[in-house]
PDB file of C-alpha atoms in Angstrom:
ATOM      1  CA  PHE A 143     197.570  80.575 -54.336  1.00  0.00           C
ATOM      2  CA  PHE A 144     202.189  80.429 -54.846  1.00  0.00           C
ATOM      3  CA  GLY A 145     203.018  83.928 -54.937  1.00  0.00           C
ATOM      4  CA  PHE A 146     204.953  86.383 -52.763  1.00  0.00           C
ATOM      5  CA  THR A 147     203.905  89.031 -50.774  1.00  0.00           C
ATOM      6  CA  TYR A 148     205.953  92.238 -53.187  1.00  0.00           C
ATOM      7  CA  CYS A 149     204.374  91.289 -55.225  1.00  0.00           C
ATOM      8  CA  PRO A 150     202.855  94.004 -57.230  1.00  0.00           C
ATOM      9  CA  ASP A 151     200.097  93.086 -59.650  1.00  0.00           C
ATOM     10  CA  VAL A 152     199.171  89.027 -59.985  1.00  0.00           C
ATOM     11  CA  CYS A 153     199.037  88.116 -56.189  1.00  0.00           C
ATOM     12  CA  PRO A 154     196.999  90.593 -55.731  1.00  0.00           C
ATOM     13  CA  THR A 155     194.907  90.687 -58.026  1.00  0.00           C
ATOM     14  CA  THR A 156     193.822  86.998 -57.624  1.00  0.00           C
ATOM     15  CA  LEU A 157     193.275  87.692 -53.600  1.00  0.00           C
ATOM     16  CA  SER A 158     191.084  90.442 -54.122  1.00  0.00           C
ATOM     17  CA  ILE A 159     189.059  88.389 -56.912  1.00  0.00           C
ATOM     18  CA  ILE A 160     188.778  85.326 -54.941  1.00  0.00           C
ATOM     19  CA  ALA A 161     187.750  87.729 -51.893  1.00  0.00           C
ATOM     20  CA  ALA A 162     184.968  88.735 -54.232  1.00  0.00           C
ATOM     21  CA  ALA A 163     183.611  85.818 -55.796  1.00  0.00           C
ATOM     22  CA  ARG A 164     183.553  84.187 -52.489  1.00  0.00           C
ATOM     23  CA  ASP A 165     180.877  87.557 -51.384  1.00  0.00           C
ATOM     24  CA  ASP A 166     179.873  87.049 -54.264  1.00  0.00           C
ATOM     25  CA  LEU A 167     178.293  83.855 -53.446  1.00  0.00           C
ATOM     26  CA  ASP A 168     177.348  84.783 -49.994  1.00  0.00           C
ATOM     27  CA  ALA A 169     175.263  87.025 -51.771  1.00  0.00           C
ATOM     28  CA  ALA A 170     173.911  84.393 -53.856  1.00  0.00           C
ATOM     29  CA  GLY A 171     172.845  82.433 -50.670  1.00  0.00           C
ATOM     30  CA  VAL A 172     175.591  79.866 -51.420  1.00  0.00           C
ATOM     31  CA  ASN A 173     177.453  78.641 -47.353  1.00  0.00           C
ATOM     32  CA  THR A 174     181.112  78.729 -48.415  1.00  0.00           C
ATOM     33  CA  ASP A 175     182.230  79.306 -45.046  1.00  0.00           C
ATOM     34  CA  PRO A 176     184.210  75.818 -45.816  1.00  0.00           C
ATOM     35  CA  LEU A 177     186.211  77.920 -47.691  1.00  0.00           C
ATOM     36  CA  ARG A 178     190.003  77.586 -47.213  1.00  0.00           C
ATOM     37  CA  ILE A 179     192.304  79.960 -49.094  1.00  0.00           C
ATOM     38  CA  VAL A 180     195.885  79.111 -48.718  1.00  0.00           C
ATOM     39  CA  PHE A 181     199.422  81.544 -50.376  1.00  0.00           C
ATOM     40  CA  VAL A 182     202.066  80.458 -49.988  1.00  0.00           C
ATOM     41  CA  THR A 183     204.926  82.259 -50.537  1.00  0.00           C
ATOM     42  CA  VAL A 184     207.535  81.706 -53.559  1.00  0.00           C
ATOM     43  CA  ASP A 185     209.767  83.859 -51.798  1.00  0.00           C
ATOM     44  CA  PRO A 186     210.581  82.947 -48.235  1.00  0.00           C
ATOM     45  CA  ILE A 187     213.541  84.779 -47.740  1.00  0.00           C
ATOM     46  CA  ARG A 188     211.062  88.329 -47.420  1.00  0.00           C
ATOM     47  CA  ASP A 189     208.082  86.343 -46.615  1.00  0.00           C
ATOM     48  CA  THR A 190     208.563  86.244 -42.932  1.00  0.00           C
ATOM     49  CA  PRO A 191     205.325  84.999 -40.725  1.00  0.00           C
ATOM     50  CA  GLU A 192     205.110  88.794 -39.508  1.00  0.00           C
ATOM     51  CA  GLN A 193     205.106  89.681 -43.733  1.00  0.00           C
ATOM     52  CA  MET A 194     202.416  86.870 -44.367  1.00  0.00           C
ATOM     53  CA  ARG A 195     200.479  88.083 -41.637  1.00  0.00           C
ATOM     54  CA  GLU A 196     200.435  91.456 -42.101  1.00  0.00           C
ATOM     55  CA  TYR A 197     200.307  91.462 -46.567  1.00  0.00           C
ATOM     56  CA  LEU A 198     197.453  89.181 -46.233  1.00  0.00           C
ATOM     57  CA  SER A 199     195.222  91.164 -43.574  1.00  0.00           C
ATOM     58  CA  LEU A 200     194.957  93.687 -46.154  1.00  0.00           C
ATOM     59  CA  PHE A 201     192.239  91.355 -47.817  1.00  0.00           C
ATOM     60  CA  ASP A 202     189.064  90.806 -46.982  1.00  0.00           C
ATOM     61  CA  ILE A 203     189.299  87.629 -46.545  1.00  0.00           C
ATOM     62  CA  GLU A 204     190.257  84.819 -44.355  1.00  0.00           C
ATOM     63  CA  VAL A 205     193.848  83.739 -45.685  1.00  0.00           C
ATOM     64  CA  THR A 206     196.486  80.733 -44.105  1.00  0.00           C
ATOM     65  CA  GLY A 207     199.701  81.955 -45.238  1.00  0.00           C
ATOM     66  CA  LEU A 208     202.887  79.646 -45.844  1.00  0.00           C
ATOM     67  CA  THR A 209     206.167  80.307 -45.856  1.00  0.00           C
ATOM     68  CA  GLY A 210     209.161  78.269 -44.061  1.00  0.00           C
ATOM     69  CA  THR A 211     212.992  78.140 -45.189  1.00  0.00           C
ATOM     70  CA  MET A 212     214.720  77.877 -48.755  1.00  0.00           C
ATOM     71  CA  PRO A 213     215.163  74.143 -48.792  1.00  0.00           C
ATOM     72  CA  ASN A 214     211.060  73.598 -47.236  1.00  0.00           C
ATOM     73  CA  VAL A 215     209.183  76.241 -50.690  1.00  0.00           C
ATOM     74  CA  THR A 216     211.912  74.766 -52.417  1.00  0.00           C
ATOM     75  CA  GLY A 217     210.728  71.295 -52.699  1.00  0.00           C
ATOM     76  CA  LEU A 218     207.263  71.774 -52.123  1.00  0.00           C
ATOM     77  CA  LEU A 219     207.086  74.380 -55.227  1.00  0.00           C
ATOM     78  CA  LYS A 220     209.348  71.159 -57.420  1.00  0.00           C
ATOM     79  CA  GLN A 221     205.752  69.340 -55.833  1.00  0.00           C
ATOM     80  CA  PHE A 222     202.925  71.093 -57.132  1.00  0.00           C
ATOM     81  CA  GLY A 223     205.228  71.443 -60.194  1.00  0.00           C
ATOM     82  CA  ILE A 224     205.540  75.573 -59.423  1.00  0.00           C
ATOM     83  CA  TYR A 225     207.371  77.448 -61.917  1.00  0.00           C
ATOM     84  CA  ALA A 226     209.198  80.672 -59.810  1.00  0.00           C
ATOM     85  CA  LYS A 227     211.970  82.403 -60.890  1.00  0.00           C
ATOM     86  CA  LYS A 228     214.105  85.371 -59.043  1.00  0.00           C
ATOM     87  CA  ILE A 229     213.989  89.135 -61.864  1.00  0.00           C
ATOM     88  CA  ASP A 230     216.344  90.916 -60.063  1.00  0.00           C
ATOM     89  CA  GLN A 231     215.562  94.781 -60.990  1.00  0.00           C
ATOM     90  CA  SER A 232     218.016  98.061 -59.784  1.00  0.00           C
ATOM     91  CA  GLU A 233     219.096  97.823 -56.438  1.00  0.00           C
ATOM     92  CA  GLY A 234     219.835  94.736 -55.224  1.00  0.00           C
ATOM     93  CA  ASP A 235     215.426  94.501 -55.344  1.00  0.00           C
ATOM     94  CA  TYR A 236     213.797  91.596 -57.418  1.00  0.00           C
ATOM     95  CA  LEU A 237     210.974  90.001 -58.144  1.00  0.00           C
ATOM     96  CA  PHE A 238     208.865  86.660 -59.649  1.00  0.00           C
ATOM     97  CA  ASP A 239     208.376  85.389 -62.783  1.00  0.00           C
ATOM     98  CA  HIS A 240     206.022  82.801 -60.937  1.00  0.00           C
ATOM     99  CA  SER A 241     202.912  79.938 -61.693  1.00  0.00           C
ATOM    100  CA  ALA A 242     199.809  81.431 -61.066  1.00  0.00           C
ATOM    101  CA  ALA A 243     197.636  78.804 -60.733  1.00  0.00           C
ATOM    102  CA  VAL A 244     194.931  78.724 -58.029  1.00  0.00           C
ATOM    103  CA  PHE A 245     194.423  75.062 -57.260  1.00  0.00           C
ATOM    104  CA  LEU A 246     191.751  74.746 -56.383  1.00  0.00           C
ATOM    105  CA  TYR A 247     190.821  71.056 -53.702  1.00  0.00           C
ATOM    106  CA  ARG A 248     188.116  69.326 -52.093  1.00  0.00           C
ATOM    107  CA  ALA A 249     187.176  68.607 -48.962  1.00  0.00           C
ATOM    108  CA  ASP A 250     187.889  64.840 -49.656  1.00  0.00           C
ATOM    109  CA  GLY A 251     191.317  66.144 -50.385  1.00  0.00           C
ATOM    110  CA  ARG A 252     190.937  65.321 -53.802  1.00  0.00           C
ATOM    111  CA  PHE A 253     191.792  67.599 -56.731  1.00  0.00           C
ATOM    112  CA  LYS A 254     190.101  69.313 -58.370  1.00  0.00           C
ATOM    113  CA  GLY A 255     191.383  71.746 -60.576  1.00  0.00           C
ATOM    114  CA  THR A 256     192.948  75.717 -61.182  1.00  0.00           C
ATOM    115  CA  ILE A 257     191.407  79.190 -61.800  1.00  0.00           C
ATOM    116  CA  VAL A 258     193.979  81.092 -63.980  1.00  0.00           C
ATOM    117  CA  HIS A 259     195.053  83.911 -64.256  1.00  0.00           C
ATOM    118  CA  ASN A 260     192.620  86.682 -66.089  1.00  0.00           C
ATOM    119  CA  GLU A 261     190.451  83.624 -66.830  1.00  0.00           C
ATOM    120  CA  PRO A 262     186.494  85.193 -67.193  1.00  0.00           C
ATOM    121  CA  PHE A 263     184.601  86.055 -62.828  1.00  0.00           C
ATOM    122  CA  SER A 264     181.968  83.952 -64.362  1.00  0.00           C
ATOM    123  CA  PHE A 265     183.412  80.820 -64.330  1.00  0.00           C
ATOM    124  CA  ILE A 266     185.579  81.640 -61.100  1.00  0.00           C
ATOM    125  CA  LYS A 267     182.570  81.834 -59.224  1.00  0.00           C
ATOM    126  CA  GLU A 268     181.488  78.347 -60.525  1.00  0.00           C
ATOM    127  CA  LYS A 269     184.756  76.450 -60.012  1.00  0.00           C
ATOM    128  CA  ILE A 270     184.978  78.082 -56.500  1.00  0.00           C
ATOM    129  CA  LYS A 271     180.868  77.688 -56.057  1.00  0.00           C
ATOM    130  CA  SER A 272     181.445  73.609 -57.147  1.00  0.00           C
ATOM    131  CA  ILE A 273     184.654  72.801 -54.681  1.00  0.00           C
ATOM    132  CA  LEU A 274     181.978  74.082 -51.806  1.00  0.00           C
TER     133      LEU A 274
END
């Protein structure tokens, strides 16, 4: 999932929904141990390793946070076809308008599909289950 730690809505909601789907699958007897969740920043200026660690610790799920230099992150966004546009706010603050899909990959690295923002929860659970 591509996002940023200062995101007011889509990013924390998405991570919370993934955590809830994992919990539901666990409760249903599905082995979710192989599930690996990766959060890649679109804002490497503010999303330092320390900021990523602090932000991701707020969620009840193990998430690997990735950040890097601006050129490296920009290159990765381009490789994945991720839209990310900085939106200036008042007094020098800013947000990002960005792609909000979760990319799903099988254990062998093959692409499986996506979870889109506001997709029904039952679909999200089935999609996650399909990669386990």
